Amino acid sequence: MTRQVKLSILVTAIGLFLCILDTTVMNIALPTIQSGLHTSLSSIQWALNIYTITFAALTIPLGRLADNYGRNKVYVIGLGLFFIGSLASGSATNILMLIVGRCVQSLGAAIVFPASMTIGISLVHSNQRQKVILILGLTQGLAAAFGPVIGGILTQYAGWRSIFFINTPLLVIAIGLSFVLLPFKNEKRVKSPLDVPGLILIILTLFSLTLALVQAGTLEWINAETDALLCVFSLSLALFIRREMLANDPIIDLSLFKDRQFSGSVIVTVLAGIFFVALMVLMPSYFTKIQGASELQAALLVTPASFMVFMLSPIGGLLLKTVSPRLLIGFGLGLTSLAYIGLSLITPTIYWQFMLCCLLLGSGYGLIIGPVTVLSASDFTGQQLSSSQSVLGVFRQIGTVLAVAIFVSSLSGNLQTAKQALYQDAQTNVKKLRVTPHEQEAILTTTHRAIFQGQYSRPATTALSTAKCKQLAIKTAKRYAVNHRLGLAKKPSS
């Protein structure tokens, strides 16, 4: 490869890295952003969900538009939108501004992701294609692995806004290099009519599915809103498949799924994404919300998984020359299974046990991401190759949404249930105190704020048990009553 080709691939890798990074980088900073913008947790989660939903729903349609109007031109437009969205998100002064900024970011990501894959692959001859696909696949895996770690470090030392502002210098570099390296005149286009009905149906299908998964996580899996969205998804999917079978120029070439390598790659991508993202997003939330760790500490605690992805993903790529991709993927899935068996048996407060599970999971994911990206390309060329990478990207995002909906939302639900139980116990105990009704009300106001709004000091090392929390609530209530009678307690704000 020439120096210009290598730099051009670097440009596409930068865009790809940022797209996947911003899928997970924000998760660990959610409590800090919630406090900074003075909003509710349910509202702040939409700043996270809007990115994933829009990214998943629009990747295929916008990838097709890039083929029609010129991938290089559209790629630069996508980088520009991502730049604007990053600035808007980092500058947000309220939750609505943040959600709008994240939406613009995801529009850029939905353009950049498929275009970066097809541009990078088109830069080299067919005998070097596997190497480029492997590089771009590893870039995606590393971005997903290091998202929470980078988010924790930036939030701890530079504030939550830095997780968005950090994108801007890299985007400026990528845009500048794109103008220098990528050809814009006489760019090869795939001139085919756009299947508008198919476009509408695929957007509706993916949007309803991802929104249903998000709603199921924040509410319940069986409720009217989720059921309605799943019905819309099922109907629109059936209509989309019917439309694509009849269309002369379908949005997705359904013959892709006749290729066993591609279909297997899609399934493995979803499974690997679910289980890896679940740990990288769930455990930092566990460490910060339950164990009382700082964002930096939580990020460092999951670093072993990211480190193993960093170490083994290139090795997995090199092994492709001598070892069957199916064997590597099978071994990686086996390590992932061992990691989750371990997680179900360990005591989370004993770190070496958790670290061992992280090492197993990171090793498994590192061995999977390279081979699965190569297998997904199969022997496709031209439009089929572009479509295969777009479809794989969509299923990667669906895996992320499933991970958040199943694991993270379950943790949030369990925490909410525990808080309700703790507050009810506090109410019972406060009523037993020999204080005036006004003092009881003041104590309960302070207790409610401490439990539900997080206005309490972090424990120094380990989490408090429920029994200890009850004892602490009683002691705090009694102390408040004494101080109030002595005139030392401040009146709680409403």
Coordinates of C-alpha atoms in Angstrom, one line a residue:
M1 CA 0.0 0.0 0.0
T2 CA 1.2 3.5 -0.8
R3 CA 1.6 6.2 1.8
Q4 CA -1.5 8.0 0.5
V5 CA -3.6 4.8 0.8
K6 CA -2.4 4.2 4.3
L7 CA -3.3 7.8 5.4
S8 CA -6.7 7.5 3.6
I9 CA -7.4 4.3 5.6
L10 CA -6.4 6.2 8.8
V11 CA -9.0 8.9 7.9
T12 CA -11.7 6.3 7.7
A13 CA -10.5 4.6 10.9
I14 CA -10.8 7.9 12.8
G15 CA -14.4 8.4 11.7
L16 CA -15.2 4.8 12.5
F17 CA -13.5 4.9 15.9
L18 CA -15.5 8.0 17.0
C19 CA -18.8 6.6 15.8
I20 CA -18.5 3.4 17.9
L21 CA -16.8 5.2 20.8
D22 CA -19.7 7.6 21.3
T23 CA -22.0 4.6 21.6
T24 CA -20.5 3.7 25.1
V25 CA -18.3 6.7 26.2
M26 CA -21.3 8.5 27.8
N27 CA -22.6 5.7 29.9
I28 CA -20.2 6.1 32.9
A29 CA -20.8 9.9 33.0
L30 CA -24.6 9.7 33.2
P31 CA -24.8 10.4 37.0
T32 CA -22.4 13.4 36.6
I33 CA -24.3 14.8 33.6
Q34 CA -27.6 14.3 35.5
S35 CA -26.3 16.5 38.4
G36 CA -24.7 19.0 36.0
L37 CA -27.9 19.6 34.0
H38 CA -30.2 19.2 37.1
T39 CA -32.5 16.7 35.3
S40 CA -34.0 13.2 36.1
L41 CA -32.3 9.9 35.3
S42 CA -35.1 8.9 32.9
S43 CA -34.6 12.1 30.9
I44 CA -30.8 11.8 30.8
Q45 CA -31.0 8.3 29.5
W46 CA -32.7 9.6 26.3
A47 CA -29.5 11.4 25.5
L48 CA -27.9 8.0 25.4
N49 CA -30.8 6.2 23.7
I50 CA -31.4 8.7 20.9
Y51 CA -27.9 8.1 19.6
T52 CA -28.2 4.4 19.4
I53 CA -31.8 4.5 18.0
T54 CA -31.0 7.0 15.3
F55 CA -27.7 5.3 14.4
A56 CA -29.3 1.9 14.0
A57 CA -32.4 3.2 12.1
L58 CA -30.5 5.3 9.6
T59 CA -27.3 3.5 8.9
I60 CA -28.6 1.4 6.0
P61 CA -30.6 4.2 4.2
L62 CA -27.8 6.8 4.6
G63 CA -25.2 4.3 3.4
R64 CA -27.3 3.8 0.3
L65 CA -27.5 7.5 -0.3
A66 CA -23.7 7.7 0.0
D67 CA -23.4 5.1 -2.8
N68 CA -25.8 7.2 -5.0
Y69 CA -24.2 10.6 -4.4
G70 CA -20.6 9.8 -3.9
R71 CA -19.2 8.2 -0.8
N72 CA -16.3 10.6 -0.3
K73 CA -18.5 13.7 -0.4
V74 CA -21.1 12.3 1.8
Y75 CA -18.5 11.0 4.2
V76 CA -17.1 14.5 4.8
I77 CA -20.7 15.8 5.3
G78 CA -21.1 13.0 7.9
L79 CA -17.9 14.1 9.7
G80 CA -19.2 17.7 9.7
L81 CA -22.5 16.7 11.3
F82 CA -20.7 14.7 13.9
F83 CA -18.5 17.7 14.6
I84 CA -21.5 20.0 15.0
G85 CA -23.3 17.4 17.2
S86 CA -20.2 17.0 19.4
L87 CA -19.9 20.8 20.0
A88 CA -23.7 21.1 20.7
S89 CA -23.6 18.2 23.1
G90 CA -20.6 19.5 25.0
S91 CA -22.0 23.0 25.2
A92 CA -25.5 21.9 26.3
T93 CA -27.0 23.9 29.2
N94 CA -30.1 21.7 29.5
I95 CA -31.3 18.2 28.7
L96 CA -33.1 19.2 25.5
M97 CA -30.0 20.7 24.0
L98 CA -28.0 17.6 24.9
I99 CA -30.6 15.3 23.3
V100 CA -30.6 17.5 20.1
G101 CA -26.8 17.5 20.0
R102 CA -26.7 13.7 20.4
C103 CA -29.3 13.3 17.6
V104 CA -27.1 15.4 15.2
Q105 CA -24.1 13.3 16.3
S106 CA -25.9 10.1 15.5
L107 CA -27.0 11.4 12.0
G108 CA -23.3 12.0 11.3
A109 CA -22.4 8.5 12.7
A110 CA -25.1 6.9 10.5
I111 CA -23.4 8.4 7.5
V112 CA -19.8 7.9 8.5
F113 CA -20.0 4.3 9.6
P114 CA -21.0 2.6 6.3
A115 CA -19.1 5.1 4.2
S116 CA -15.9 4.6 6.1
M117 CA -16.0 0.8 5.6
T118 CA -16.7 1.0 1.9
I119 CA -14.2 3.8 1.2
G120 CA -11.5 2.0 3.1
I121 CA -12.1 -1.3 1.3
S122 CA -12.3 0.4 -2.1
L123 CA -8.9 1.9 -1.7
V124 CA -7.0 -1.4 -2.1
H125 CA -6.9 -4.3 -4.5
S126 CA -8.9 -7.5 -3.8
N127 CA -5.8 -9.3 -2.5
Q128 CA -5.4 -6.7 0.3
R129 CA -9.0 -6.3 1.1
Q130 CA -9.0 -8.8 4.0
K131 CA -6.2 -6.8 5.8
V132 CA -8.2 -3.5 5.5
I133 CA -11.4 -5.1 6.7
L134 CA -9.5 -6.5 9.7
I135 CA -8.0 -3.1 10.5
L136 CA -11.4 -1.4 10.4
G137 CA -13.0 -4.3 12.4
L138 CA -10.4 -4.1 15.1
T139 CA -11.0 -0.3 15.2
Q140 CA -14.6 -0.9 16.0
G141 CA -13.8 -3.4 18.7
L142 CA -11.3 -1.2 20.4
A143 CA -13.6 1.7 20.4
A144 CA -16.4 -0.3 22.1
A145 CA -13.9 -1.7 24.6
F146 CA -12.3 1.6 25.6
G147 CA -15.4 3.7 25.6
P148 CA -16.2 3.4 29.3
V149 CA -12.5 3.7 30.2
I150 CA -12.0 6.9 28.2
G151 CA -15.3 8.3 29.5
G152 CA -14.3 7.7 33.1
I153 CA -10.9 9.3 32.8
L154 CA -12.2 12.3 31.0
T155 CA -15.1 12.8 33.4
Q156 CA -12.9 12.5 36.4
Y157 CA -10.2 15.0 35.3
A158 CA -11.8 17.3 32.7
G159 CA -15.6 17.1 33.4
W160 CA -18.4 15.4 31.5
R161 CA -18.4 18.0 28.6
S162 CA -14.9 16.8 27.6
I163 CA -16.3 13.4 26.5
F164 CA -17.9 15.3 23.6
F165 CA -15.2 18.0 23.1
I166 CA -12.5 15.4 22.7
N167 CA -14.0 14.4 19.3
T168 CA -13.5 17.9 17.8
P169 CA -9.7 17.9 17.2
L170 CA -9.8 14.4 15.7
L171 CA -12.7 15.4 13.5
V172 CA -10.9 18.5 12.3
I173 CA -7.9 16.3 11.4
A174 CA -10.1 13.8 9.6
I175 CA -12.0 16.4 7.6
G176 CA -8.7 18.2 6.6
L177 CA -7.1 14.9 5.5
S178 CA -10.2 13.9 3.6
F179 CA -10.0 17.1 1.5
V180 CA -6.3 16.3 0.8
L181 CA -6.4 12.6 0.2
L182 CA -9.9 11.5 -1.0
P183 CA -10.9 12.2 -4.6
F184 CA -14.1 14.2 -5.0
K185 CA -14.2 14.8 -8.8
N186 CA -15.4 12.0 -11.0
E187 CA -16.1 9.9 -8.0
K188 CA -17.6 6.5 -8.7
R189 CA -21.3 6.3 -7.9
V190 CA -23.8 3.5 -7.9
K191 CA -26.5 5.1 -10.0
S192 CA -29.6 3.2 -9.1
P193 CA -33.1 4.5 -8.2
L194 CA -33.7 4.8 -4.5
D195 CA -36.4 2.5 -3.2
V196 CA -38.4 5.1 -1.3
P197 CA -41.1 2.7 0.1
G198 CA -38.3 0.3 1.2
L199 CA -36.4 3.2 2.7
I200 CA -39.4 4.3 4.8
L201 CA -40.2 0.7 5.9
I202 CA -36.6 -0.1 7.0
I203 CA -36.5 3.2 9.0
L204 CA -39.8 2.3 10.6
T205 CA -38.7 -1.3 11.3
L206 CA -35.5 -0.4 13.0
F207 CA -36.8 2.6 14.8
S208 CA -39.7 0.7 16.3
L209 CA -37.5 -2.2 17.3
T210 CA -34.8 -0.2 19.0
L211 CA -37.4 2.1 20.7
A212 CA -39.3 -1.0 21.9
L213 CA -36.1 -2.4 23.4
V214 CA -35.4 0.9 25.2
Q215 CA -39.0 1.2 26.4
A216 CA -38.9 -2.4 27.7
G217 CA -35.8 -1.6 29.7
T218 CA -37.1 1.6 31.3
L219 CA -40.7 0.3 31.9
E220 CA -41.4 -3.4 31.7
W221 CA -41.2 -6.0 28.9
I222 CA -44.9 -6.5 29.0
N223 CA -46.7 -3.1 28.8
A224 CA -49.0 -1.3 26.3
E225 CA -46.3 0.9 24.8
T226 CA -43.8 -1.9 24.2
D227 CA -46.4 -4.2 22.8
A228 CA -47.6 -1.6 20.4
L229 CA -44.0 -0.9 19.2
L230 CA -43.4 -4.6 18.7
C231 CA -46.5 -4.9 16.7
V232 CA -45.4 -2.0 14.5
F233 CA -42.0 -3.6 14.2
S234 CA -43.5 -7.0 13.1
L235 CA -45.8 -5.5 10.6
S236 CA -43.3 -3.1 9.1
L237 CA -40.7 -5.9 8.9
A238 CA -43.1 -8.2 7.1
L239 CA -44.0 -5.4 4.6
F240 CA -40.3 -4.6 4.2
I241 CA -39.3 -8.1 3.3
R242 CA -42.2 -8.3 0.9
R243 CA -41.2 -5.0 -0.7
E244 CA -37.5 -6.0 -1.0
M245 CA -38.4 -9.3 -2.7
L246 CA -40.3 -7.4 -5.4
A247 CA -38.2 -4.3 -5.8
N248 CA -35.8 -4.0 -8.7
D249 CA -33.3 -2.1 -6.6
P250 CA -33.8 -3.1 -3.0
I251 CA -32.4 -1.2 0.0
I252 CA -31.0 -4.5 1.3
D253 CA -30.1 -7.4 -0.9
L254 CA -31.8 -10.2 0.9
S255 CA -29.5 -12.7 -0.9
L256 CA -26.8 -11.6 1.6
F257 CA -28.5 -13.9 4.1
K258 CA -28.2 -16.9 1.8
D259 CA -24.5 -16.7 2.5
R260 CA -23.9 -18.8 5.6
Q261 CA -20.7 -16.9 6.5
F262 CA -22.5 -13.6 6.5
S263 CA -25.6 -14.9 8.5
G264 CA -23.3 -16.5 11.1
S265 CA -21.3 -13.3 11.4
V266 CA -24.5 -11.3 12.1
I267 CA -25.6 -13.7 14.8
V268 CA -22.1 -13.7 16.5
T269 CA -21.9 -9.9 16.2
V270 CA -25.2 -9.5 18.1
L271 CA -24.3 -12.1 20.8
A272 CA -20.7 -10.8 21.3
G273 CA -22.0 -7.2 21.4
I274 CA -24.7 -8.0 24.0
F275 CA -22.4 -9.7 26.5
F276 CA -19.3 -7.5 26.1
V277 CA -21.2 -4.1 26.1
A278 CA -23.3 -5.4 29.1
L279 CA -20.2 -5.8 31.3
M280 CA -18.5 -2.6 30.1
V281 CA -21.6 -0.5 30.8
L282 CA -23.2 -2.4 33.7
M283 CA -20.2 -2.8 35.9
P284 CA -19.1 0.9 35.9
S285 CA -22.7 1.8 36.9
Y286 CA -22.5 -0.9 39.7
F287 CA -19.2 0.4 41.0
T288 CA -20.3 4.1 41.0
K289 CA -23.9 3.7 42.2
I290 CA -23.5 0.8 44.7
Q291 CA -19.8 0.5 45.6
G292 CA -19.4 4.2 45.8
A293 CA -16.4 4.4 43.5
S294 CA -15.5 7.5 41.5
E295 CA -15.8 7.5 37.7
L296 CA -12.1 7.1 37.3
Q297 CA -12.0 4.1 39.7
A298 CA -14.9 2.5 38.0
A299 CA -13.2 2.9 34.6
L300 CA -10.0 1.4 35.9
L301 CA -11.8 -1.6 37.4
V302 CA -13.0 -2.7 34.0
T303 CA -9.8 -1.9 32.2
P304 CA -8.5 -5.5 32.2
A305 CA -11.3 -6.4 29.7
S306 CA -10.3 -3.5 27.5
F307 CA -6.6 -4.4 27.8
M308 CA -7.2 -8.0 26.7
V309 CA -9.2 -6.7 23.6
F310 CA -6.3 -4.4 22.8
M311 CA -3.8 -7.3 23.1
L312 CA -5.7 -10.2 21.5
S313 CA -7.6 -8.6 18.7
P314 CA -4.4 -8.0 16.6
I315 CA -3.3 -11.5 17.5
G316 CA -6.6 -12.9 16.5
G317 CA -6.2 -11.1 13.1
L318 CA -2.7 -12.7 12.6
L319 CA -4.1 -16.1 13.5
L320 CA -6.5 -15.9 10.7
K321 CA -3.7 -16.8 8.3
T322 CA -3.2 -20.2 10.0
V323 CA -6.3 -20.9 12.0
S324 CA -9.9 -21.3 10.8
P325 CA -12.0 -18.2 11.6
R326 CA -14.8 -20.5 12.8
L327 CA -12.4 -22.1 15.3
L328 CA -11.3 -18.7 16.6
I329 CA -14.9 -17.5 17.0
G330 CA -15.9 -20.7 18.7
F331 CA -13.0 -20.4 21.2
G332 CA -13.8 -16.7 21.8
L333 CA -17.5 -17.6 22.5
G334 CA -16.3 -20.3 24.9
L335 CA -14.2 -17.8 26.9
T336 CA -17.1 -15.4 26.9
S337 CA -19.3 -18.2 28.4
L338 CA -16.7 -18.9 31.1
A339 CA -16.6 -15.2 32.0
Y340 CA -20.3 -15.1 32.6
I341 CA -20.4 -18.3 34.5
G342 CA -17.7 -16.8 36.7
L343 CA -19.6 -13.5 37.1
S344 CA -22.6 -15.5 38.3
L345 CA -20.6 -17.1 41.1
I346 CA -18.1 -14.5 42.3
T347 CA -18.4 -12.0 45.1
P348 CA -18.1 -8.6 43.3
T349 CA -16.4 -6.9 46.2
I350 CA -13.4 -9.3 45.9
Y351 CA -11.7 -7.6 43.0
W352 CA -9.3 -10.4 41.8
Q353 CA -12.3 -12.6 41.1
F354 CA -14.0 -9.9 39.0
M355 CA -10.7 -9.1 37.3
L356 CA -10.3 -12.8 36.2
C357 CA -13.8 -12.6 34.6
C358 CA -12.8 -9.4 32.9
L359 CA -9.7 -11.0 31.4
L360 CA -11.7 -14.0 30.1
L361 CA -14.4 -11.7 28.6
G362 CA -11.9 -9.4 27.0
S363 CA -9.9 -12.3 25.6
G364 CA -13.0 -13.8 24.1
Y365 CA -14.2 -10.6 22.5
G366 CA -10.7 -9.8 21.2
L367 CA -10.5 -13.1 19.4
I368 CA -14.0 -12.7 17.9
I369 CA -14.1 -9.2 16.4
G370 CA -11.4 -9.6 13.8
P371 CA -12.6 -12.9 12.3
V372 CA -16.3 -11.9 12.4
T373 CA -15.6 -8.8 10.4
V374 CA -13.6 -10.6 7.8
L375 CA -16.3 -13.4 7.5
S376 CA -19.1 -10.8 7.1
A377 CA -17.4 -9.6 3.9
S378 CA -17.4 -13.1 2.5
D379 CA -16.7 -13.0 -1.3
F380 CA -19.0 -10.0 -1.8
T381 CA -18.0 -7.2 -4.2
G382 CA -19.5 -3.8 -5.2
Q383 CA -23.0 -3.0 -3.9
Q384 CA -23.2 -6.3 -2.0
L385 CA -20.0 -5.5 -0.1
S386 CA -21.3 -2.0 0.9
S387 CA -24.6 -3.4 1.9
S388 CA -23.1 -6.2 4.0
Q389 CA -21.1 -3.8 6.1
S390 CA -24.1 -1.5 6.6
V391 CA -26.2 -4.4 7.7
L392 CA -23.5 -5.7 10.1
G393 CA -23.2 -2.2 11.6
V394 CA -26.9 -2.1 12.2
F395 CA -26.9 -5.5 14.0
R396 CA -23.9 -4.3 16.1
Q397 CA -26.0 -1.4 17.3
I398 CA -29.0 -3.7 18.0
G399 CA -26.7 -5.8 20.2
T400 CA -25.7 -2.6 22.1
V401 CA -29.4 -1.7 22.5
L402 CA -30.2 -5.2 23.8
A403 CA -27.4 -5.0 26.3
V404 CA -28.6 -1.7 27.7
A405 CA -32.2 -2.8 27.7
I406 CA -31.7 -6.1 29.4
F407 CA -28.8 -5.6 31.8
V408 CA -28.5 -1.9 32.6
S409 CA -32.2 -1.3 32.8
S410 CA -32.5 -4.3 35.1
L411 CA -29.9 -2.9 37.4
S412 CA -31.7 0.5 37.4
G413 CA -35.0 -1.2 38.2
N414 CA -33.5 -3.2 41.0
L415 CA -31.9 -0.1 42.5
Q416 CA -35.2 1.7 42.3
T417 CA -37.0 -1.2 44.1
A418 CA -34.3 -1.2 46.8
K419 CA -34.6 2.6 47.3
Q420 CA -38.3 2.3 47.6
A421 CA -38.0 -0.4 50.2
L422 CA -35.3 1.5 52.1
Y423 CA -37.4 4.7 52.2
Q424 CA -40.5 2.8 53.4
D425 CA -38.3 1.4 56.3
A426 CA -37.1 4.9 57.0
Q427 CA -40.7 6.1 57.2
T428 CA -41.6 3.4 59.7
N429 CA -38.5 4.1 61.8
V430 CA -39.0 7.9 61.8
K431 CA -42.6 7.5 63.0
K432 CA -41.3 5.7 66.1
L433 CA -39.1 8.7 67.1
R434 CA -40.3 11.0 69.9
V435 CA -40.2 14.2 67.8
T436 CA -42.9 16.6 66.6
P437 CA -44.7 15.9 63.2
H438 CA -42.9 18.9 61.7
E439 CA -39.5 17.4 62.7
Q440 CA -40.6 14.0 61.3
E441 CA -41.5 15.6 58.0
A442 CA -38.1 17.4 57.9
I443 CA -36.2 14.2 58.6
L444 CA -38.1 12.3 55.9
T445 CA -37.5 15.1 53.4
T446 CA -33.7 14.9 54.0
T447 CA -33.8 11.1 53.9
H448 CA -35.8 11.1 50.6
R449 CA -33.3 13.5 49.1
A450 CA -30.4 11.3 50.2
I451 CA -31.9 8.1 48.9
F452 CA -33.4 9.2 45.6
Q453 CA -31.3 12.2 44.6
G454 CA -27.9 10.8 45.7
Q455 CA -27.1 13.7 48.0
Y456 CA -24.9 11.7 50.4
S457 CA -21.2 11.0 50.9
R458 CA -19.7 8.1 49.0
P459 CA -18.6 5.2 51.3
A460 CA -14.8 5.1 51.6
T461 CA -14.3 1.5 50.5
T462 CA -17.2 -0.9 50.4
A463 CA -20.9 -0.7 49.9
L464 CA -23.3 -0.6 52.9
S465 CA -25.6 -3.5 53.4
T466 CA -29.4 -2.9 53.6
A467 CA -29.3 -3.5 57.4
K468 CA -26.5 -1.0 57.9
C469 CA -28.4 1.5 55.8
K470 CA -31.4 1.1 58.0
Q471 CA -29.3 1.6 61.1
L472 CA -27.6 4.7 59.6
A473 CA -31.0 6.1 58.6
I474 CA -32.2 5.7 62.2
K475 CA -29.0 7.3 63.7
T476 CA -29.2 10.1 61.2
A477 CA -32.8 10.8 62.1
K478 CA -32.1 10.8 65.8
R479 CA -29.1 13.1 65.3
Y480 CA -31.2 15.5 63.2
A481 CA -33.9 15.6 65.9
V482 CA -31.4 16.4 68.6
N483 CA -29.7 19.1 66.5
H484 CA -33.0 20.5 65.5
R485 CA -34.0 21.0 69.2
L486 CA -30.6 22.6 69.9
G487 CA -31.1 24.9 66.9
L488 CA -28.1 23.4 65.1
A489 CA -29.9 21.8 62.1
K490 CA -30.6 23.7 59.0
K491 CA -34.1 23.6 57.6
P492 CA -34.1 21.3 54.5
S493 CA -34.8 23.0 51.3
S494 CA -38.1 21.9 49.6

